[in-house]
Amino acid sequence: MASISFTGSTSGMSDILSKLTTNEQTRLTSVKAQQTLYENRDKAFDTLKSALEKLNTAAEALTKASSINKTSVSSTNTAFTATTDSKATNGNYSVEVKTLATAQSLISGEFASNTAQQGSATENNTRTLTISQPGQDKPLEIKLTDNQTSLVGIRDAINKANGNVGASIIKVDDDTYYLSITAKDTGSDAKMTISVTGDDTLNSKLNYTSDTGAGSGAMTQQTAAQNASIKLNGMTIERQSNTISDAIDGVTLTLKSQTATNSSETLSIAIDIAPMKTAVQNYVDAYNALQTTIGTLTKYTEVDPGSDAQSTSNGVLLGNRTVRGIQTSLKTQISSAQSGMDISTLNEMGVKQNPKTGMLEIDSDKLTTALTDNSSQVLDFFVGDGKTTGYATQVTNYLDNVLDSSKGAIQTAKDSIAATLKTIKKTYDRTQQSIEDTIARYKAQFAQLDMLVSKMNSTSEYLATQLAALSKSS
C-alpha cells in the first residue's frame, strides 16, 4: 500500500513565500516610477537654471556696454589732450585753442613784517573777512580775532576755512612781505571781491573789487580770471575750465597751450567694435543654448494613433507652465521695441529671430555698421536708464526675478517638486511597511502550516507503519 506524505516548507513553501514577497514588492513599482519622474524633473530644472544663469551673465555684460564699447584718440595733438568714453563716435574734428582758462591771483601791498598785527583793536575782538565769487552760492566769511590780523594769521585763517581760494605769503627780504590770494578755480566765475567789515584799518589794506578790467582796491590783480576759448569745427566755444567735457559727446578735451593764430589741430576719434561684437555674440549664443535646452526638456514624440501610452523619449518638462512662461517672456522681450530710442529693436542692429527655429541670428555687416556709425544709440538700446529701460537691463531684471533663490519661478518649481517628493516618500514608506507586515504575516502563517504539515507527516509515518504490520499479520 502506498505511503501517505505531506510536502513541508523545505520542499516548496520557501519558494511560495519568495514568490509572494516578489509579488508584494510590485506594489512599490508605481511609487518608484513617480519618485524617479519628480527627481528627474528636479534635475531638469537645475539644467534649465544653469542655462538661464548663462544667459543672465551674457545680458549683464551688455548692461555694462559703456565699459565694453571702446573708443580711442587716433590723432597726435600738442595743444590739447583728449580722452573718450562709450558715447564717443568715429569722427574728425578741427580744434583751435584760442585762450587758456586761468585763475585770478591778487597780491597785497608791501608789509614790513609777516607777524605784526595789521588791524585795529576792536571792542568785541572780531572782524569779518569776506571773499565773494560769482560761481559760489555763498561768500566765504572768515572771522578774525585781534591776534589774527598778521599776514600769517590771515593766511592760516583763509586756508583753514577750506573755501574756493588759497593764500600764501611772499617774502622778498626780511623787511618786505606780500599776501597773495589765488582762486582755486579758473574762469570768470571765480573772480574775487574782498572786504573786511568791523575793522576799517585792515579793510584799507585788503579790499578789492573786480570789474571787467584789472579791478580796484588795496590789492592788485596779478593774473586775471580768464575763460578757456576754442574753435571747434569753426564754432567758438567758451568754458570756465581748461577741461571741456560737454562740447563733443563722449570726448573730454584738456587744453594745454594755445594754437598759432588761425591754425588748428585735427582730433581723430576711432572706435573698437570687437569687444561689443563679442558681447552681442555671447548673448546670442547663450540665448540659443537656452532654447536648445528648453527644446530637449519639453520634447514631444508622436505615437501611433490610438496608442494609450506616450513615448518614453518625451522631455521630462513637457507641457510645464513655468518653462513655457519663461520661454514666452524672453521671446516677447526680443520682439518688443524700446520706446523713444533711435535704435529700438535687436533687428535694427542686425540681430533677428528665425521664425521657424526661434533661434537668434546675427547679420554681421549690419551689426558692424550699427556699432561703427551709431555706437551711442546701441549703448542706449542695451542699457537705457540702467533701471527699467534698455533691452539688456530689462532682461537681467526679469532673469534676476526668475532666478531669485527664495521666491523665483525656478525655486518655486523646485520647492513644489520637493514637497511632492516628500509626499511620495511617505507613500513609499507606508507601502514598504505594509509589504513587510504582509510578508511577516505570511511567514507566521507558513510557520504554523509547517508545524501542521510536520505533525501530519509524523502521523502519516505512524499510520503507514501500523498498516504495514497489519498487512503482514493477515
Tab-separated table of N, CA and C in Angstrom, residues 23-80:
chain	number	residue	atom	x	y	z
A	23	ASN	N	5.917	39.414	-5.445
A	23	ASN	CA	4.650	39.979	-5.894
A	23	ASN	C	4.255	41.196	-5.060
A	24	GLU	N	4.491	41.127	-3.766
A	24	GLU	CA	4.174	42.257	-2.903
A	24	GLU	C	5.024	43.489	-3.249
A	25	GLN	N	6.290	43.245	-3.605
A	25	GLN	CA	7.187	44.363	-3.925
A	25	GLN	C	6.727	45.131	-5.158
A	26	THR	N	5.925	44.508	-6.004
A	26	THR	CA	5.427	45.218	-7.194
A	26	THR	C	4.517	46.380	-6.806
A	27	ARG	N	4.019	46.359	-5.591
A	27	ARG	CA	3.202	47.483	-5.135
A	27	ARG	C	4.020	48.784	-5.092
A	28	LEU	N	5.352	48.664	-5.037
A	28	LEU	CA	6.227	49.848	-4.992
A	28	LEU	C	6.598	50.359	-6.380
A	29	THR	N	6.284	49.580	-7.405
A	29	THR	CA	6.729	49.935	-8.759
A	29	THR	C	6.208	51.299	-9.186
A	30	SER	N	4.909	51.547	-9.025
A	30	SER	CA	4.339	52.834	-9.452
A	30	SER	C	4.852	53.975	-8.579
A	31	VAL	N	5.073	53.685	-7.296
A	31	VAL	CA	5.591	54.718	-6.391
A	31	VAL	C	7.013	55.105	-6.792
A	32	LYS	N	7.831	54.082	-7.085
A	32	LYS	CA	9.197	54.351	-7.526
A	32	LYS	C	9.201	55.117	-8.839
A	33	ALA	N	8.271	54.778	-9.730
A	33	ALA	CA	8.201	55.465	-11.021
A	33	ALA	C	7.891	56.948	-10.809
A	34	GLN	N	6.944	57.251	-9.909
A	34	GLN	CA	6.620	58.636	-9.601
A	34	GLN	C	7.816	59.346	-8.967
A	35	GLN	N	8.489	58.664	-8.079
A	35	GLN	CA	9.666	59.237	-7.427
A	35	GLN	C	10.750	59.571	-8.450
A	36	THR	N	11.005	58.653	-9.361
A	36	THR	CA	12.010	58.876	-10.406
A	36	THR	C	11.606	60.038	-11.302
A	37	LEU	N	10.309	60.093	-11.651
A	37	LEU	CA	9.815	61.172	-12.508
A	37	LEU	C	10.079	62.530	-11.885
A	38	TYR	N	9.741	62.698	-10.623
A	38	TYR	CA	9.904	64.005	-9.979
A	38	TYR	C	11.371	64.312	-9.685
A	39	GLU	N	12.159	63.300	-9.420
A	39	GLU	CA	13.600	63.533	-9.259
A	39	GLU	C	14.203	64.017	-10.568
A	40	ASN	N	13.764	63.432	-11.680
A	40	ASN	CA	14.247	63.856	-12.995
A	40	ASN	C	13.771	65.275	-13.320
A	41	ARG	N	12.552	65.609	-12.894
A	41	ARG	CA	12.072	66.973	-13.107
A	41	ARG	C	12.908	67.968	-12.311
A	42	ASP	N	13.273	67.599	-11.103
A	42	ASP	CA	14.113	68.476	-10.279
A	42	ASP	C	15.466	68.707	-10.949
A	43	LYS	N	16.059	67.636	-11.470
A	43	LYS	CA	17.330	67.760	-12.182
A	43	LYS	C	17.162	68.597	-13.450
A	44	ALA	N	16.002	68.451	-14.096
A	44	ALA	CA	15.737	69.213	-15.318
A	44	ALA	C	15.682	70.705	-15.022
A	45	PHE	N	15.070	71.069	-13.897
A	45	PHE	CA	15.025	72.489	-13.520
A	45	PHE	C	16.426	73.004	-13.166
A	46	ASP	N	17.275	72.155	-12.628
A	46	ASP	CA	18.670	72.557	-12.397
A	46	ASP	C	19.366	72.845	-13.725
A	47	THR	N	19.106	71.993	-14.713
A	47	THR	CA	19.680	72.197	-16.045
A	47	THR	C	19.165	73.494	-16.649
A	48	LEU	N	17.857	73.734	-16.535
A	48	LEU	CA	17.267	74.972	-17.044
A	48	LEU	C	17.846	76.182	-16.323
A	49	LYS	N	17.994	76.064	-15.001
A	49	LYS	CA	18.550	77.168	-14.213
A	49	LYS	C	19.957	77.518	-14.689
A	50	SER	N	20.769	76.518	-14.943
A	50	SER	CA	22.136	76.757	-15.407
A	50	SER	C	22.143	77.513	-16.732
A	51	ALA	N	21.248	77.126	-17.655
A	51	ALA	CA	21.176	77.804	-18.951
A	51	ALA	C	20.699	79.248	-18.791
A	52	LEU	N	19.751	79.468	-17.874
A	52	LEU	CA	19.260	80.821	-17.618
A	52	LEU	C	20.335	81.697	-16.975
A	53	GLU	N	21.130	81.115	-16.096
A	53	GLU	CA	22.216	81.871	-15.463
A	53	GLU	C	23.252	82.306	-16.491
A	54	LYS	N	23.537	81.447	-17.447
A	54	LYS	CA	24.487	81.814	-18.506
A	54	LYS	C	23.929	82.940	-19.357
A	55	LEU	N	22.630	82.887	-19.644
A	55	LEU	CA	22.007	83.975	-20.404
A	55	LEU	C	22.037	85.263	-19.595
A	56	ASN	N	21.782	85.170	-18.313
A	56	ASN	CA	21.800	86.357	-17.457
A	56	ASN	C	23.192	86.981	-17.408
A	57	THR	N	24.212	86.147	-17.342
A	57	THR	CA	25.589	86.650	-17.337
A	57	THR	C	25.890	87.404	-18.629
A	58	ALA	N	25.440	86.851	-19.754
A	58	ALA	CA	25.664	87.497	-21.047
A	58	ALA	C	24.891	88.807	-21.138
A	59	ALA	N	23.661	88.835	-20.586
A	59	ALA	CA	22.863	90.066	-20.602
A	59	ALA	C	23.477	91.125	-19.691
A	60	GLU	N	23.993	90.699	-18.535
A	60	GLU	CA	24.634	91.637	-17.609
A	60	GLU	C	25.850	92.294	-18.263
A	61	ALA	N	26.569	91.544	-19.085
A	61	ALA	CA	27.717	92.118	-19.792
A	61	ALA	C	27.259	93.249	-20.709
A	62	LEU	N	26.100	93.084	-21.331
A	62	LEU	CA	25.578	94.124	-22.223
A	62	LEU	C	25.096	95.340	-21.445
A	63	THR	N	24.682	95.153	-20.185
A	63	THR	CA	24.293	96.314	-19.380
A	63	THR	C	25.515	97.153	-19.021
A	64	LYS	N	26.690	96.574	-19.170
A	64	LYS	CA	27.940	97.301	-18.908
A	64	LYS	C	28.581	97.714	-20.230
A	65	ALA	N	27.745	97.976	-21.221
A	65	ALA	CA	28.247	98.309	-22.561
A	65	ALA	C	29.139	99.541	-22.553
A	66	SER	N	28.925	100.429	-21.564
A	66	SER	CA	29.757	101.636	-21.507
A	66	SER	C	31.227	101.305	-21.307
A	67	SER	N	31.508	100.171	-20.660
A	67	SER	CA	32.904	99.760	-20.466
A	67	SER	C	33.378	98.832	-21.585
A	68	ILE	N	32.408	98.278	-22.330
A	68	ILE	CA	32.762	97.383	-23.442
A	68	ILE	C	32.990	98.182	-24.715
A	69	ASN	N	32.122	99.189	-24.907
A	69	ASN	CA	32.149	99.972	-26.136
A	69	ASN	C	33.366	100.896	-26.116
A	70	LYS	N	34.437	100.491	-26.742
A	70	LYS	CA	35.709	101.196	-26.631
A	70	LYS	C	35.932	102.170	-27.787
A	71	THR	N	36.349	103.384	-27.432
A	71	THR	CA	36.788	104.356	-28.426
A	71	THR	C	38.161	104.863	-28.009
A	72	SER	N	38.879	105.442	-28.950
A	72	SER	CA	40.214	105.947	-28.647
A	72	SER	C	40.547	107.117	-29.558
A	73	VAL	N	41.523	107.895	-29.121
A	73	VAL	CA	42.015	109.022	-29.920
A	73	VAL	C	43.148	108.512	-30.801
A	74	SER	N	42.975	108.634	-32.101
A	74	SER	CA	43.984	108.116	-33.022
A	74	SER	C	44.910	109.217	-33.550
A	75	SER	N	44.632	110.471	-33.193
A	75	SER	CA	45.476	111.581	-33.670
A	75	SER	C	46.528	111.941	-32.632
A	76	THR	N	47.560	112.662	-33.071
A	76	THR	CA	48.591	113.179	-32.180
A	76	THR	C	48.397	114.680	-32.068
A	77	ASN	N	48.160	115.171	-30.851
A	77	ASN	CA	47.869	116.584	-30.653
A	77	ASN	C	48.793	117.168	-29.601
A	78	THR	N	49.120	118.445	-29.744
A	78	THR	CA	50.041	119.112	-28.812
A	78	THR	C	49.353	120.202	-27.997
A	79	ALA	N	48.376	120.887	-28.570
A	79	ALA	CA	47.707	121.974	-27.863
A	79	ALA	C	46.699	121.448	-26.848
A	80	PHE	N	46.346	120.182	-26.935
A	80	PHE	CA	45.370	119.597	-26.028
A	80	PHE	C	45.555	118.089	-26.005
